[in-house]
Amino acid sequence: MSASAALDRLAAEVHHDVQARIGEGRVADYIPALARIDPRQFGLALHTCSGETAAVGACRQGFSIQSVSKVFTLTLALGRVGDALWQRVGREPSGSPFNSIVQLEREQGIPRNPLINAGALVVTDAILAGRAPQVAVAEILAYLRELSDDMHIKVDREVAQSEADTGFRNASLANFIKSFGNLVHPVEHVLETYFNQCALRMNCVQLARAGLFLAHGGVDPLTSHRVVDAQAARRINAIMMTCGHYDASGDFAFRVGLPGKSGVGGAILAIAPRQAAVAVWSPGLNAAGNSLVGSLALESLSRRTGWSVF
Amino acid sequence: MSASAALDRLAAEVHHDVQARIGEGRVADYIPALARIDPRQFGLALHTCSGETAAVGACRQGFSIQSVSKVFTLTLALGRVGDALWQRVGREPSGSPFNSIVQLEREQGIPRNPLINAGALVVTDAILAGRAPQVAVAEILAYLRELSDDMHIKVDREVAQSEADTGFRNASLANFIKSFGNLVHPVEHVLETYFNQCALRMNCVQLARAGLFLAHGGVDPLTSHRVVDAQAARRINAIMMTCGHYDASGDFAFRVGLPGKSGVGGAILAIAPRQAAVAVWSPGLNAAGNSLVGSLALESLSRRTGWSVF
Amino acid sequence: MSASAALDRLAAEVHHDVQARIGEGRVADYIPALARIDPRQFGLALHTCSGETAAVGACRQGFSIQSVSKVFTLTLALGRVGDALWQRVGREPSGSPFNSIVQLEREQGIPRNPLINAGALVVTDAILAGRAPQVAVAEILAYLRELSDDMHIKVDREVAQSEADTGFRNASLANFIKSFGNLVHPVEHVLETYFNQCALRMNCVQLARAGLFLAHGGVDPLTSHRVVDAQAARRINAIMMTCGHYDASGDFAFRVGLPGKSGVGGAILAIAPRQAAVAVWSPGLNAAGNSLVGSLALESLSRRTGWSVF
Amino acid sequence: MSASAALDRLAAEVHHDVQARIGEGRVADYIPALARIDPRQFGLALHTCSGETAAVGACRQGFSIQSVSKVFTLTLALGRVGDALWQRVGREPSGSPFNSIVQLEREQGIPRNPLINAGALVVTDAILAGRAPQVAVAEILAYLRELSDDMHIKVDREVAQSEADTGFRNASLANFIKSFGNLVHPVEHVLETYFNQCALRMNCVQLARAGLFLAHGGVDPLTSHRVVDAQAARRINAIMMTCGHYDASGDFAFRVGLPGKSGVGGAILAIAPRQAAVAVWSPGLNAAGNSLVGSLALESLSRRTGWSVF
């Protein structure tokens, strides 16, 4: 069997493993654009470092990537400001959202890590670099288009607007961080940029492709373009492992054993170092706010492939 | 160059990398037996899955393994009660010691993970299984002797007694957990067993040898003896990665990229899956309570070998 | 109508006001001796500074005074060590029990105030003064007998033993405080003394009589014996006002407007400065752990008399 | 000596008692308009229920009343919505600012009491009642002018603007509360109104006069105008006692024994029920953020008069 056929079979087997569970979980309901999505959907796409791809289910159905965007803005910010970023944001797991706020006060406005909302706001502030929000959003969009090699990626304006209309918790966080002097730009600029990056609309094929450089030492294996240096790529993976699933990061490491980042829209991007990037999407969330079926699919994939880093 | 010679050279290079830093950090001073240890010591030992070994510095100098023991009692408890253990202890990073107590109350006496003190007390309770503390301690000791293939390992009675005399914080934790019904045995039995396991005296060679099964899918590669099943070994590694260095676990993953567990006596056991087990020891601690020079040595080792799982 | 007759009428009216509510609330159930008490009981006794008394209901039924004892041990400790006590315990409200532990860590083992368990343990430690627990308990008992002018007051040994058997939360607190060096005596001595003081058995008549000096500037108005100086009496009242009802102290001040201290056995001692001391007892507790009907009775009393300090 | 002469002497004696301390403490420095104030100032004014007045020092020097305004907006809101207000804000002490945020999350956006910033924002929201901020501000201003019988009271526009420019912590709180649905109006409207009420400029004579109704059962004793019912007045006093000095409320009750409310501008309004209202001002703050010399003056006053409610 060719490598490509084996990959197709793998994708199909994983799909089969979770078939009966599709539709479980609750979709995010804090904005209408997410609340009305049918939870009975599942997509998966893989890109290997050697160039094979496989995809099943609703793998070309677009979704709001939400917090998965934090991986890419982190990469962008590290490219822009380098290790100076770590003066402004930590890299420790945060525990519960509750802890997140408590820590923010104890640690004088330094968010625990760049993959929680507080930290991502600081990262976004670093990306703004004195520019208008729409310029920064355009840069982020261009970056994702390039990484995924697909010019069709867009920001979902309805989602971005809904986030802005209801984003009081994020506005609270941003003002809190600002009160410690850890945001350079006006709070509204940071929030506008942040709400737009969360509203990026992608599908599994695009998302797996965009994350492939993280599985290959920071270099896109298909174009040989270096996105970040090898150390930065390893470090981003490390942060995804310890912090990528909110207060269930430990559980994801335990069950799946791969660096990953989930979003409340139901997507998870997982990286199998030296092997592949994988994107899954299924909108029903578990109690920790991560895709229920997506997590199961990655657990199945990890078991079937032995890609667990442990 | 033979594999063994290459490994010797690696150990020597790592030693050289950290030479200038040896003596930095503060030794733990809460008990006399630890406080009087000279911080200007460093040892390192490696055991590879293919049977090579290398060791440098004070690699045969005994030390109190302290919290590194938590890895082995976790393994023992999983063998005894299996996944039922996860009803009583979580597997999420805990953040600061501060968080640890707050979480313990919010989560009704269920410690965040088995590698913090609260969780290790529950693990010890599971090992006791209705027996007297000295019986459980004898079992733990026999287990470590078998894993390290060295009958000379002992419990340091002075350290155990000092821990008991000053262990008010652990007594507080144990009583707190007991108040939620999450300890079966009398608090004093759990504490006595726990203080003895922390006082196990080992050296780097013994410690690396004892952890080797975790690098090899749960099987000791030298004896082919299965210690735990492959999934359990992966999961223990996952917990070490996300929770093994207290509130600096994220930083260790970021810098070193290997599962590891540190102890306040200055030891760190690190696992390079499919490659090797490594033990380092240097008593000076950094601000997070982990061996300062030991962490640097593992960062050097990871960089030189490319063993980072990321 | 004579003063005494007016006081009898007042007591009767208050009794009538709460009659329909008697039996509401949940009795404390953490030890059998409290759990089996019939909640359908109510007693009230008043002693005025001018020597009148009135009492209704089960006013001579003995009960476990529990945390009401903290007022008397505080008085005793202030007499023994004076203002030096405030180096070891604060006088700020603590909020929820949750806060209490968090604060204890943030504030390095200094409890928020002497009327929460943590603070009362420190107060008990101050009373011990190098003596054996039974000596300190004997002193506390003698003190209460003298204040209430009644030699029949006893410690309920069954309650004290039950407290000791199940007091893991208090043992946790005591060890926690000890770990910060804020207990001088062995933890077991402090706990033994504390469990005995909580198990003091008194009735409403005795309790109101014992508290009368606090309504009269520190002097027992019937014997002219000075118990504490006037400033200390005012200060104890102030602490009762801000801290006497756990996380419902603000609400008690709002509704009743008198300094008071409740116990989980269903008793409340309230002080109307320059007027009277009042003891109520009814075992059913509200959600905050204070006597539900007792609180209502004091609200009625305050409204009928205008004794609110506000 | 006439009552008036006695009051003059009292004021002079209190002034004398604190003379040597004037200038101690640190002025609030978060906005320029406060930071540049000379700490070496002290003013005091008393209004008794029987109509006498006395004043010393800089008693007619205007200052920013800041959080003292919370007492008056609470009174206004209780008049507007009555006990329904207590569905939206509690009346328990909050402990530290740290606790304040933690509690806000645990208690689902219900602030602990109306005298901390979070609670005052909810109170301000209740006052807005669908109107524009400038209308609500005008009402609050008119209310204070009436209560103090002085048409010259103004909002200090520079202070209000500075508060708005730097008020990230308050913006964070307001958005946080809004995220729980406990603000009806737009966050910006609530903040604009709030920043203006804090910027009210008054002097000691005006402030003592404005608070006099709280010492007299809710009725202005000079005009016989009923401001609030007697129960509401008692309850406002109770909240001032338990919550009026942030995390030093217990200490103020302990030392002074009067209901009081402090502001970061250096003012304290204290109420001696049935006796008098007292306003002190001295801009140097103690560690808890309350006027250092103002607190001392009230302690002296309470000791000299016996007005402590305890």
mmCIF file with all atom_site columns, C-alpha atoms in Angstrom, chain C residues 86 91-96 98-99 102-103 106-107 112 214 233-235 237-239 241-242 246-255 259 273-274 299 306-310, chain D residues 86 91-96 98-99 102-103 106-107 112 214 233-235 237-239 241-242 246-255 259 273-274 299 306-310:
data_model
loop_
_atom_site.group_PDB
_atom_site.id
_atom_site.type_symbol
_atom_site.label_atom_id
_atom_site.label_alt_id
_atom_site.label_comp_id
_atom_site.label_asym_id
_atom_site.label_entity_id
_atom_site.label_seq_id
_atom_site.pdbx_PDB_ins_code
_atom_site.Cartn_x
_atom_site.Cartn_y
_atom_site.Cartn_z
_atom_site.occupancy
_atom_site.B_iso_or_equiv
_atom_site.pdbx_formal_charge
_atom_site.auth_seq_id
_atom_site.auth_comp_id
_atom_site.auth_asym_id
_atom_site.auth_atom_id
_atom_site.pdbx_PDB_model_num
ATOM 1  C CA . TRP C 1 86  ? -2.374  41.575 67.442 1.00 0.00 ? 86  TRP C CA 1
ATOM 2  C CA . ARG C 1 91  ? -8.932  42.024 63.039 1.00 0.00 ? 91  ARG C CA 1
ATOM 3  C CA . GLU C 1 92  ? -10.352 42.206 59.561 1.00 0.00 ? 92  GLU C CA 1
ATOM 4  C CA . PRO C 1 93  ? -13.395 40.319 58.301 1.00 0.00 ? 93  PRO C CA 1
ATOM 5  C CA . SER C 1 94  ? -12.395 37.196 56.428 1.00 0.00 ? 94  SER C CA 1
ATOM 6  C CA . GLY C 1 95  ? -15.154 36.669 53.932 1.00 0.00 ? 95  GLY C CA 1
ATOM 7  C CA . SER C 1 96  ? -15.842 33.079 53.012 1.00 0.00 ? 96  SER C CA 1
ATOM 8  C CA . PHE C 1 98  ? -12.435 29.854 51.061 1.00 0.00 ? 98  PHE C CA 1
ATOM 9  C CA . ASN C 1 99  ? -10.976 33.316 51.538 1.00 0.00 ? 99  ASN C CA 1
ATOM 10 C CA . VAL C 1 102 ? -6.244  31.932 50.764 1.00 0.00 ? 102 VAL C CA 1
ATOM 11 C CA . GLN C 1 103 ? -5.650  34.870 53.073 1.00 0.00 ? 103 GLN C CA 1
ATOM 12 C CA . ARG C 1 106 ? -1.032  35.418 51.473 1.00 0.00 ? 106 ARG C CA 1
ATOM 13 C CA . GLU C 1 107 ? -0.603  36.801 54.937 1.00 0.00 ? 107 GLU C CA 1
ATOM 14 C CA . ARG C 1 112 ? -7.616  37.474 59.592 1.00 0.00 ? 112 ARG C CA 1
ATOM 15 C CA . LEU C 1 214 ? -19.176 43.468 77.315 1.00 0.00 ? 214 LEU C CA 1
ATOM 16 C CA . ALA C 1 233 ? -14.443 45.708 75.803 1.00 0.00 ? 233 ALA C CA 1
ATOM 17 C CA . ARG C 1 234 ? -15.252 48.189 73.030 1.00 0.00 ? 234 ARG C CA 1
ATOM 18 C CA . ARG C 1 235 ? -12.730 46.522 70.783 1.00 0.00 ? 235 ARG C CA 1
ATOM 19 C CA . ASN C 1 237 ? -17.514 44.378 70.506 1.00 0.00 ? 237 ASN C CA 1
ATOM 20 C CA . ALA C 1 238 ? -16.104 45.942 67.346 1.00 0.00 ? 238 ALA C CA 1
ATOM 21 C CA . ILE C 1 239 ? -14.585 42.638 66.289 1.00 0.00 ? 239 ILE C CA 1
ATOM 22 C CA . MET C 1 241 ? -19.635 43.381 64.808 1.00 0.00 ? 241 MET C CA 1
ATOM 23 C CA . THR C 1 242 ? -17.329 43.043 61.816 1.00 0.00 ? 242 THR C CA 1
ATOM 24 C CA . TYR C 1 246 ? -18.404 34.435 59.353 1.00 0.00 ? 246 TYR C CA 1
ATOM 25 C CA . ASP C 1 247 ? -19.354 35.423 55.835 1.00 0.00 ? 247 ASP C CA 1
ATOM 26 C CA . ALA C 1 248 ? -22.671 36.866 56.999 1.00 0.00 ? 248 ALA C CA 1
ATOM 27 C CA . SER C 1 249 ? -21.219 39.410 59.420 1.00 0.00 ? 249 SER C CA 1
ATOM 28 C CA . GLY C 1 250 ? -22.177 42.284 57.150 1.00 0.00 ? 250 GLY C CA 1
ATOM 29 C CA . ASP C 1 251 ? -25.693 40.979 56.884 1.00 0.00 ? 251 ASP C CA 1
ATOM 30 C CA . PHE C 1 252 ? -26.015 40.625 60.667 1.00 0.00 ? 252 PHE C CA 1
ATOM 31 C CA . ALA C 1 253 ? -24.816 44.211 61.142 1.00 0.00 ? 253 ALA C CA 1
ATOM 32 C CA . PHE C 1 254 ? -27.288 45.295 58.462 1.00 0.00 ? 254 PHE C CA 1
ATOM 33 C CA . ARG C 1 255 ? -30.268 43.448 59.935 1.00 0.00 ? 255 ARG C CA 1
ATOM 34 C CA . PRO C 1 259 ? -22.143 43.033 67.957 1.00 0.00 ? 259 PRO C CA 1
ATOM 35 C CA . PRO C 1 273 ? -23.692 48.337 74.475 1.00 0.00 ? 273 PRO C CA 1
ATOM 36 C CA . ARG C 1 274 ? -24.792 50.160 77.642 1.00 0.00 ? 274 ARG C CA 1
ATOM 37 C CA . GLU C 1 299 ? -33.615 41.189 64.376 1.00 0.00 ? 299 GLU C CA 1
ATOM 38 C CA . GLY C 1 306 ? -34.111 50.391 69.139 1.00 0.00 ? 306 GLY C CA 1
ATOM 39 C CA . TRP C 1 307 ? -30.896 48.923 70.571 1.00 0.00 ? 307 TRP C CA 1
ATOM 40 C CA . SER C 1 308 ? -29.208 48.950 67.181 1.00 0.00 ? 308 SER C CA 1
ATOM 41 C CA . VAL C 1 309 ? -25.968 50.866 67.555 1.00 0.00 ? 309 VAL C CA 1
ATOM 42 C CA . PHE C 1 310 ? -26.653 52.512 64.209 1.00 0.00 ? 310 PHE C CA 1
ATOM 43 C CA . TRP D 1 86  ? -29.704 43.931 47.163 1.00 0.00 ? 86  TRP D CA 1
ATOM 44 C CA . ARG D 1 91  ? -23.365 43.775 51.910 1.00 0.00 ? 91  ARG D CA 1
ATOM 45 C CA . GLU D 1 92  ? -20.432 41.774 53.152 1.00 0.00 ? 92  GLU D CA 1
ATOM 46 C CA . PRO D 1 93  ? -16.908 43.071 53.692 1.00 0.00 ? 93  PRO D CA 1
ATOM 47 C CA . SER D 1 94  ? -14.691 42.263 50.766 1.00 0.00 ? 94  SER D CA 1
ATOM 48 C CA . GLY D 1 95  ? -11.254 41.941 52.263 1.00 0.00 ? 95  GLY D CA 1
ATOM 49 C CA . SER D 1 96  ? -8.406  42.878 49.968 1.00 0.00 ? 96  SER D CA 1
ATOM 50 C CA . PHE D 1 98  ? -7.465  40.802 45.444 1.00 0.00 ? 98  PHE D CA 1
ATOM 51 C CA . ASN D 1 99  ? -10.408 39.158 47.149 1.00 0.00 ? 99  ASN D CA 1
ATOM 52 C CA . VAL D 1 102 ? -11.931 36.613 43.147 1.00 0.00 ? 102 VAL D CA 1
ATOM 53 C CA . GLN D 1 103 ? -15.259 37.024 44.883 1.00 0.00 ? 103 GLN D CA 1
ATOM 54 C CA . ARG D 1 106 ? -17.172 33.190 42.462 1.00 0.00 ? 106 ARG D CA 1
ATOM 55 C CA . GLU D 1 107 ? -20.329 35.134 43.059 1.00 0.00 ? 107 GLU D CA 1
ATOM 56 C CA . ARG D 1 112 ? -19.598 42.119 47.756 1.00 0.00 ? 112 ARG D CA 1
ATOM 57 C CA . LEU D 1 214 ? -27.288 59.566 58.709 1.00 0.00 ? 214 LEU D CA 1
ATOM 58 C CA . ALA D 1 233 ? -30.213 55.121 57.528 1.00 0.00 ? 233 ALA D CA 1
ATOM 59 C CA . ARG D 1 234 ? -29.267 52.483 60.114 1.00 0.00 ? 234 ARG D CA 1
ATOM 60 C CA . ARG D 1 235 ? -28.450 50.041 57.354 1.00 0.00 ? 235 ARG D CA 1
ATOM 61 C CA . ASN D 1 237 ? -24.408 53.124 58.745 1.00 0.00 ? 237 ASN D CA 1
ATOM 62 C CA . ALA D 1 238 ? -24.016 49.367 59.232 1.00 0.00 ? 238 ALA D CA 1
ATOM 63 C CA . ILE D 1 239 ? -22.502 48.985 55.774 1.00 0.00 ? 239 ILE D CA 1
ATOM 64 C CA . MET D 1 241 ? -19.049 50.189 59.639 1.00 0.00 ? 241 MET D CA 1
ATOM 65 C CA . THR D 1 242 ? -18.311 46.820 58.074 1.00 0.00 ? 242 THR D CA 1
ATOM 66 C CA . TYR D 1 246 ? -11.659 48.682 52.269 1.00 0.00 ? 246 TYR D CA 1
ATOM 67 C CA . ASP D 1 247 ? -9.380  46.085 53.822 1.00 0.00 ? 247 ASP D CA 1
ATOM 68 C CA . ALA D 1 248 ? -8.972  48.158 56.983 1.00 0.00 ? 248 ALA D CA 1
ATOM 69 C CA . SER D 1 249 ? -12.662 48.325 57.885 1.00 0.00 ? 249 SER D CA 1
ATOM 70 C CA . GLY D 1 250 ? -12.163 46.014 60.838 1.00 0.00 ? 250 GLY D CA 1
ATOM 71 C CA . ASP D 1 251 ? -9.294  48.116 62.066 1.00 0.00 ? 251 ASP D CA 1
ATOM 72 C CA . PHE D 1 252 ? -11.332 51.340 61.794 1.00 0.00 ? 252 PHE D CA 1
ATOM 73 C CA . ALA D 1 253 ? -14.183 49.758 63.771 1.00 0.00 ? 253 ALA D CA 1
ATOM 74 C CA . PHE D 1 254 ? -11.622 48.558 66.318 1.00 0.00 ? 254 PHE D CA 1
ATOM 75 C CA . ARG D 1 255 ? -9.890  51.922 66.704 1.00 0.00 ? 255 ARG D CA 1
ATOM 76 C CA . PRO D 1 259 ? -19.440 54.066 60.783 1.00 0.00 ? 259 PRO D CA 1
ATOM 77 C CA . PRO D 1 273 ? -25.435 57.909 65.483 1.00 0.00 ? 273 PRO D CA 1
ATOM 78 C CA . ARG D 1 274 ? -27.763 60.238 67.400 1.00 0.00 ? 274 ARG D CA 1
ATOM 79 C CA . GLU D 1 299 ? -9.628  57.917 66.838 1.00 0.00 ? 299 GLU D CA 1
ATOM 80 C CA . GLY D 1 306 ? -17.141 58.450 73.971 1.00 0.00 ? 306 GLY D CA 1
ATOM 81 C CA . TRP D 1 307 ? -19.128 58.419 70.739 1.00 0.00 ? 307 TRP D CA 1
ATOM 82 C CA . SER D 1 308 ? -17.946 54.913 69.847 1.00 0.00 ? 308 SER D CA 1
ATOM 83 C CA . VAL D 1 309 ? -21.036 52.833 69.249 1.00 0.00 ? 309 VAL D CA 1
ATOM 84 C CA . PHE D 1 310 ? -19.388 49.979 71.144 1.00 0.00 ? 310 PHE D CA 1
#
